[in-house]
PDB file of C-alpha atoms in Angstrom:
ATOM      1  CA  MET A 383     -19.322 -23.452  47.054  1.00 64.00           C
ATOM      2  CA  GLU A 384     -18.588 -25.803  44.194  1.00 84.00           C
ATOM      3  CA  GLN A 385     -18.420 -24.243  40.746  1.00 92.00           C
ATOM      4  CA  ASP A 386     -19.110 -27.456  38.799  1.00 96.00           C
ATOM      5  CA  LEU A 387     -21.932 -29.764  39.864  1.00 97.00           C
ATOM      6  CA  HIS A 388     -21.007 -32.513  37.395  1.00 97.00           C
ATOM      7  CA  ASN A 389     -19.654 -34.861  40.095  1.00 96.00           C
ATOM      8  CA  LEU A 390     -22.676 -34.174  42.287  1.00 96.00           C
ATOM      9  CA  LYS A 391     -24.965 -35.009  39.355  1.00 97.00           C
ATOM     10  CA  ASP A 392     -23.102 -38.294  38.809  1.00 97.00           C
ATOM     11  CA  ASP A 393     -23.375 -39.095  42.532  1.00 97.00           C
ATOM     12  CA  MET A 394     -27.115 -38.407  42.375  1.00 97.00           C
ATOM     13  CA  VAL A 395     -27.559 -40.737  39.399  1.00 98.00           C
ATOM     14  CA  ALA A 396     -25.709 -43.553  41.194  1.00 98.00           C
ATOM     15  CA  PHE A 397     -27.630 -43.010  44.441  1.00 98.00           C
ATOM     16  CA  ILE A 398     -31.018 -42.913  42.698  1.00 98.00           C
ATOM     17  CA  GLU A 399     -30.288 -46.067  40.722  1.00 97.00           C
ATOM     18  CA  GLY A 400     -28.857 -47.721  43.841  1.00 97.00           C
ATOM     19  CA  HIS A 401     -32.235 -47.211  45.508  1.00 97.00           C
ATOM     20  CA  GLY A 402     -33.967 -48.978  42.627  1.00 97.00           C
ATOM     21  CA  LEU A 403     -35.603 -45.822  41.302  1.00 97.00           C
ATOM     22  CA  LYS A 404     -35.838 -44.894  37.639  1.00 97.00           C
ATOM     23  CA  ARG A 405     -35.003 -41.431  36.312  1.00 97.00           C
ATOM     24  CA  PHE A 406     -37.233 -39.403  34.035  1.00 96.00           C
ATOM     25  CA  HIS A 407     -35.290 -36.637  32.301  1.00 96.00           C
ATOM     26  CA  GLY A 408     -37.158 -33.347  32.316  1.00 94.00           C
ATOM     27  CA  PRO A 409     -37.446 -30.099  34.243  1.00 95.00           C
ATOM     28  CA  ILE A 410     -40.303 -29.146  36.527  1.00 94.00           C
ATOM     29  CA  LYS A 411     -41.485 -25.685  35.509  1.00 92.00           C
ATOM     30  CA  ASP A 412     -42.769 -23.006  37.876  1.00 89.00           C
ATOM     31  CA  GLU A 413     -46.351 -23.431  36.607  1.00 93.00           C
ATOM     32  CA  ILE A 414     -46.599 -26.936  38.072  1.00 94.00           C
ATOM     33  CA  PRO A 415     -47.813 -27.172  41.677  1.00 96.00           C
ATOM     34  CA  SER A 416     -44.729 -27.990  43.705  1.00 96.00           C
ATOM     35  CA  VAL A 417     -43.181 -27.981  47.135  1.00 96.00           C
ATOM     36  CA  PRO A 418     -39.513 -26.969  47.255  1.00 96.00           C
ATOM     37  CA  TRP A 419     -37.086 -28.789  49.524  1.00 94.00           C
ATOM     38  CA  ALA A 420     -35.754 -26.301  52.059  1.00 88.00           C
ATOM     39  CA  PRO A 421     -31.976 -26.185  51.646  1.00 78.00           C
ATOM     40  CA  ASP A 422     -29.760 -26.721  54.664  1.00 79.00           C
ATOM     41  CA  GLU A 423     -26.316 -25.145  54.271  1.00 77.00           C
ATOM     42  CA  GLU A 424     -24.944 -27.300  57.092  1.00 82.00           C
ATOM     43  CA  HIS A 425     -26.082 -30.543  55.437  1.00 85.00           C
ATOM     44  CA  PRO A 426     -24.803 -30.587  51.831  1.00 83.00           C
ATOM     45  CA  ASP A 427     -25.938 -34.204  51.316  1.00 91.00           C
ATOM     46  CA  ALA A 428     -29.588 -33.351  52.039  1.00 93.00           C
ATOM     47  CA  TRP A 429     -30.395 -34.465  48.499  1.00 96.00           C
ATOM     48  CA  LYS A 430     -29.840 -38.050  49.726  1.00 96.00           C
ATOM     49  CA  ASP A 431     -32.589 -37.531  52.313  1.00 95.00           C
ATOM     50  CA  PHE A 432     -34.764 -36.205  49.486  1.00 96.00           C
ATOM     51  CA  VAL A 433     -34.201 -39.360  47.387  1.00 97.00           C
ATOM     52  CA  GLU A 434     -34.779 -41.617  50.382  1.00 97.00           C
ATOM     53  CA  LEU A 435     -38.045 -39.802  51.106  1.00 96.00           C
ATOM     54  CA  ALA A 436     -39.102 -40.351  47.485  1.00 97.00           C
ATOM     55  CA  LYS A 437     -38.382 -44.059  47.852  1.00 97.00           C
ATOM     56  CA  ALA A 438     -40.270 -44.231  51.168  1.00 97.00           C
ATOM     57  CA  SER A 439     -43.288 -42.505  49.580  1.00 96.00           C
ATOM     58  CA  GLY A 440     -43.589 -45.391  47.131  1.00 96.00           C
ATOM     59  CA  VAL A 441     -42.729 -43.650  43.865  1.00 96.00           C
ATOM     60  CA  SER A 442     -40.939 -45.662  41.209  1.00 96.00           C
ATOM     61  CA  PHE A 443     -39.140 -42.743  39.566  1.00 97.00           C
ATOM     62  CA  VAL A 444     -37.749 -39.276  40.116  1.00 98.00           C
ATOM     63  CA  THR A 445     -37.350 -36.589  37.504  1.00 97.00           C
ATOM     64  CA  MET A 446     -33.925 -35.135  36.919  1.00 98.00           C
ATOM     65  CA  SER A 447     -32.829 -32.063  35.060  1.00 97.00           C
ATOM     66  CA  TYR A 448     -29.500 -30.281  34.876  1.00 97.00           C
ATOM     67  CA  THR A 449     -27.937 -27.405  33.016  1.00 95.00           C
ATOM     68  CA  SER A 450     -24.420 -27.179  31.663  1.00 96.00           C
ATOM     69  CA  LEU A 451     -23.088 -23.995  30.126  1.00 95.00           C
ATOM     70  CA  ASP A 452     -22.322 -24.104  26.379  1.00 95.00           C
ATOM     71  CA  SER A 453     -20.020 -21.639  24.631  1.00 95.00           C
ATOM     72  CA  GLU A 454     -22.835 -20.867  22.173  1.00 95.00           C
ATOM     73  CA  ASP A 455     -25.086 -19.845  25.085  1.00 93.00           C
ATOM     74  CA  VAL A 456     -22.470 -17.458  26.460  1.00 94.00           C
ATOM     75  CA  ASP A 457     -21.711 -15.997  23.019  1.00 93.00           C
ATOM     76  CA  PHE A 458     -25.432 -15.490  22.348  1.00 91.00           C
ATOM     77  CA  LEU A 459     -25.903 -13.853  25.746  1.00 91.00           C
ATOM     78  CA  ILE A 460     -22.995 -11.466  25.198  1.00 91.00           C
ATOM     79  CA  GLU A 461     -24.293 -10.609  21.724  1.00 90.00           C
ATOM     80  CA  ARG A 462     -27.775  -9.855  23.103  1.00 88.00           C
ATOM     81  CA  LEU A 463     -26.404  -7.763  25.968  1.00 88.00           C
ATOM     82  CA  GLU A 464     -24.203  -5.713  23.614  1.00 86.00           C
ATOM     83  CA  ASP A 465     -27.379  -4.649  21.798  1.00 82.00           C
ATOM     84  CA  LEU A 466     -28.864  -3.161  24.977  1.00 79.00           C
ATOM     85  CA  SER A 467     -27.955   0.456  25.560  1.00 73.00           C
ATOM     86  CA  TYR A 468     -28.536   0.364  29.325  1.00 76.00           C
ATOM     87  CA  MET A 469     -25.957  -2.375  30.029  1.00 77.00           C
ATOM     88  CA  THR A 470     -23.026  -1.318  32.166  1.00 83.00           C
ATOM     89  CA  GLU A 471     -19.440  -2.333  31.469  1.00 89.00           C
ATOM     90  CA  GLU A 472     -19.563  -4.275  34.738  1.00 89.00           C
ATOM     91  CA  ASP A 473     -22.496  -6.353  33.436  1.00 86.00           C
ATOM     92  CA  MET A 474     -20.654  -6.989  30.176  1.00 89.00           C
ATOM     93  CA  GLU A 475     -17.511  -8.049  32.026  1.00 93.00           C
ATOM     94  CA  GLU A 476     -19.606 -10.396  34.145  1.00 92.00           C
ATOM     95  CA  ALA A 477     -21.070 -11.941  30.983  1.00 93.00           C
ATOM     96  CA  ARG A 478     -17.603 -12.414  29.477  1.00 94.00           C
ATOM     97  CA  TRP A 479     -16.428 -13.922  32.791  1.00 95.00           C
ATOM     98  CA  LEU A 480     -18.998 -16.702  32.306  1.00 96.00           C
ATOM     99  CA  ARG A 481     -16.795 -18.133  29.527  1.00 96.00           C
ATOM    100  CA  SER A 482     -14.605 -19.626  32.251  1.00 96.00           C
ATOM    101  CA  TYR A 483     -17.521 -21.920  33.187  1.00 97.00           C
ATOM    102  CA  VAL A 484     -18.226 -23.345  29.727  1.00 96.00           C
ATOM    103  CA  GLY A 485     -18.692 -27.099  29.943  1.00 96.00           C
ATOM    104  CA  LYS A 486     -19.489 -27.019  33.656  1.00 97.00           C
ATOM    105  CA  THR A 487     -22.774 -28.046  35.263  1.00 97.00           C
ATOM    106  CA  GLY A 488     -24.348 -25.162  37.139  1.00 97.00           C
ATOM    107  CA  PHE A 489     -27.834 -26.400  38.064  1.00 96.00           C
ATOM    108  CA  VAL A 490     -29.368 -29.722  39.111  1.00 97.00           C
ATOM    109  CA  GLN A 491     -33.024 -30.418  39.861  1.00 97.00           C
ATOM    110  CA  LEU A 492     -34.555 -33.595  41.302  1.00 98.00           C
ATOM    111  CA  SER A 493     -38.264 -34.088  41.860  1.00 98.00           C
ATOM    112  CA  TRP A 494     -40.914 -36.704  42.456  1.00 97.00           C
ATOM    113  CA  PRO A 495     -44.709 -36.689  42.270  1.00 96.00           C
ATOM    114  CA  ASN A 496     -47.206 -37.316  45.035  1.00 94.00           C
ATOM    115  CA  SER A 497     -50.954 -36.533  44.998  1.00 93.00           C
ATOM    116  CA  GLY A 498     -50.694 -34.142  42.063  1.00 93.00           C
ATOM    117  CA  ILE A 499     -47.830 -32.148  43.572  1.00 96.00           C
ATOM    118  CA  MET A 500     -44.166 -32.289  42.655  1.00 97.00           C
ATOM    119  CA  PHE A 501     -41.650 -32.303  45.480  1.00 97.00           C
ATOM    120  CA  VAL A 502     -38.552 -30.503  44.202  1.00 97.00           C
ATOM    121  CA  TYR A 503     -34.913 -30.346  45.226  1.00 97.00           C
ATOM    122  CA  GLU A 504     -32.680 -27.822  43.436  1.00 95.00           C
ATOM    123  CA  THR A 505     -29.085 -26.770  43.782  1.00 94.00           C
ATOM    124  CA  SER A 506     -27.065 -24.353  41.709  1.00 94.00           C
ATOM    125  CA  THR A 507     -23.756 -22.560  41.549  1.00 95.00           C
ATOM    126  CA  GLU A 508     -23.196 -18.860  42.038  1.00 94.00           C
ATOM    127  CA  TRP A 509     -22.206 -18.415  38.395  1.00 95.00           C
ATOM    128  CA  HIS A 510     -25.433 -20.084  37.233  1.00 96.00           C
ATOM    129  CA  GLY A 511     -27.402 -17.497  39.204  1.00 94.00           C
ATOM    130  CA  ARG A 512     -25.460 -14.736  37.476  1.00 93.00           C
ATOM    131  CA  TYR A 513     -26.073 -16.354  34.085  1.00 94.00           C
ATOM    132  CA  GLU A 514     -29.821 -16.535  34.804  1.00 93.00           C
ATOM    133  CA  ARG A 515     -29.906 -12.872  35.913  1.00 91.00           C
ATOM    134  CA  LEU A 516     -28.089 -11.689  32.799  1.00 91.00           C
ATOM    135  CA  SER A 517     -30.268 -13.882  30.563  1.00 90.00           C
ATOM    136  CA  GLU A 518     -33.380 -12.319  32.066  1.00 89.00           C
ATOM    137  CA  MET A 519     -31.951  -8.843  31.452  1.00 84.00           C
ATOM    138  CA  ALA A 520     -31.183  -9.764  27.840  1.00 83.00           C
ATOM    139  CA  GLY A 521     -34.689 -11.122  27.319  1.00 79.00           C
ATOM    140  CA  GLU A 522     -36.645  -8.301  28.970  1.00 67.00           C
ATOM    141  CA  PHE A 523     -37.020  -6.344  25.762  1.00 56.00           C
ATOM    142  CA  ASP A 524     -37.093  -9.294  23.394  1.00 52.00           C
ATOM    143  CA  GLY A 525     -39.287  -8.503  20.428  1.00 47.00           C
ATOM    144  CA  LEU A 526     -40.023  -4.907  21.384  1.00 45.00           C
ATOM    145  CA  VAL A 527     -39.382  -2.198  18.847  1.00 37.00           C
ATOM    146  CA  PHE A 528     -38.565   1.230  20.169  1.00 40.00           C
ATOM    147  CA  ASP A 529     -39.405   4.380  18.275  1.00 38.00           C
ATOM    148  CA  GLY A 530     -36.243   6.252  17.369  1.00 39.00           C
ATOM    149  CA  GLY A 531     -37.918   9.589  18.084  1.00 38.00           C
ATOM    150  CA  GLU A 532     -38.220  10.585  14.440  1.00 39.00           C
ATOM    151  CA  SER A 533     -41.476  10.529  12.607  1.00 36.00           C
ATOM    152  CA  SER A 534     -42.482  11.207   9.082  1.00 37.00           C
ATOM    153  CA  SER A 535     -45.825  11.806   7.525  1.00 39.00           C
ATOM    154  CA  ASP A 536     -47.051  11.485   3.989  1.00 41.00           C
ATOM    155  CA  GLU A 537     -48.064  14.800   2.584  1.00 38.00           C
TER     156      GLU A 537
END
């Protein structure tokens, strides 16, 4: 599996524009009614079929979103994870390992609308999945204050 989707993203841009479609930059969130494109491991260029289907459906644009890893994101993640007492050394090593992917594109999403539903194609790298998992772990207790077990009362 590729570890940097930057070239794929560039190929998608060229293919979309070559089909006369416009691109709208923005992600499709989980709250929006959508139908995911079923990935086919044996057909890595299935995204081309997805774009051609968009064109055949009569849409004039597709949405496009992608994520590249910034060093600030990795540093912030590591800092947040270090504050969590239940993190294992293996999880911390995995977070530090993500530094080797700084500047690389790990997630690309294409979508197009039809009858109030978004049809969505997504692809991601293995490291992006790990980054998402660790980010969720770091955010699970965001904003919660835990009692230190000591209490005092005014007498």
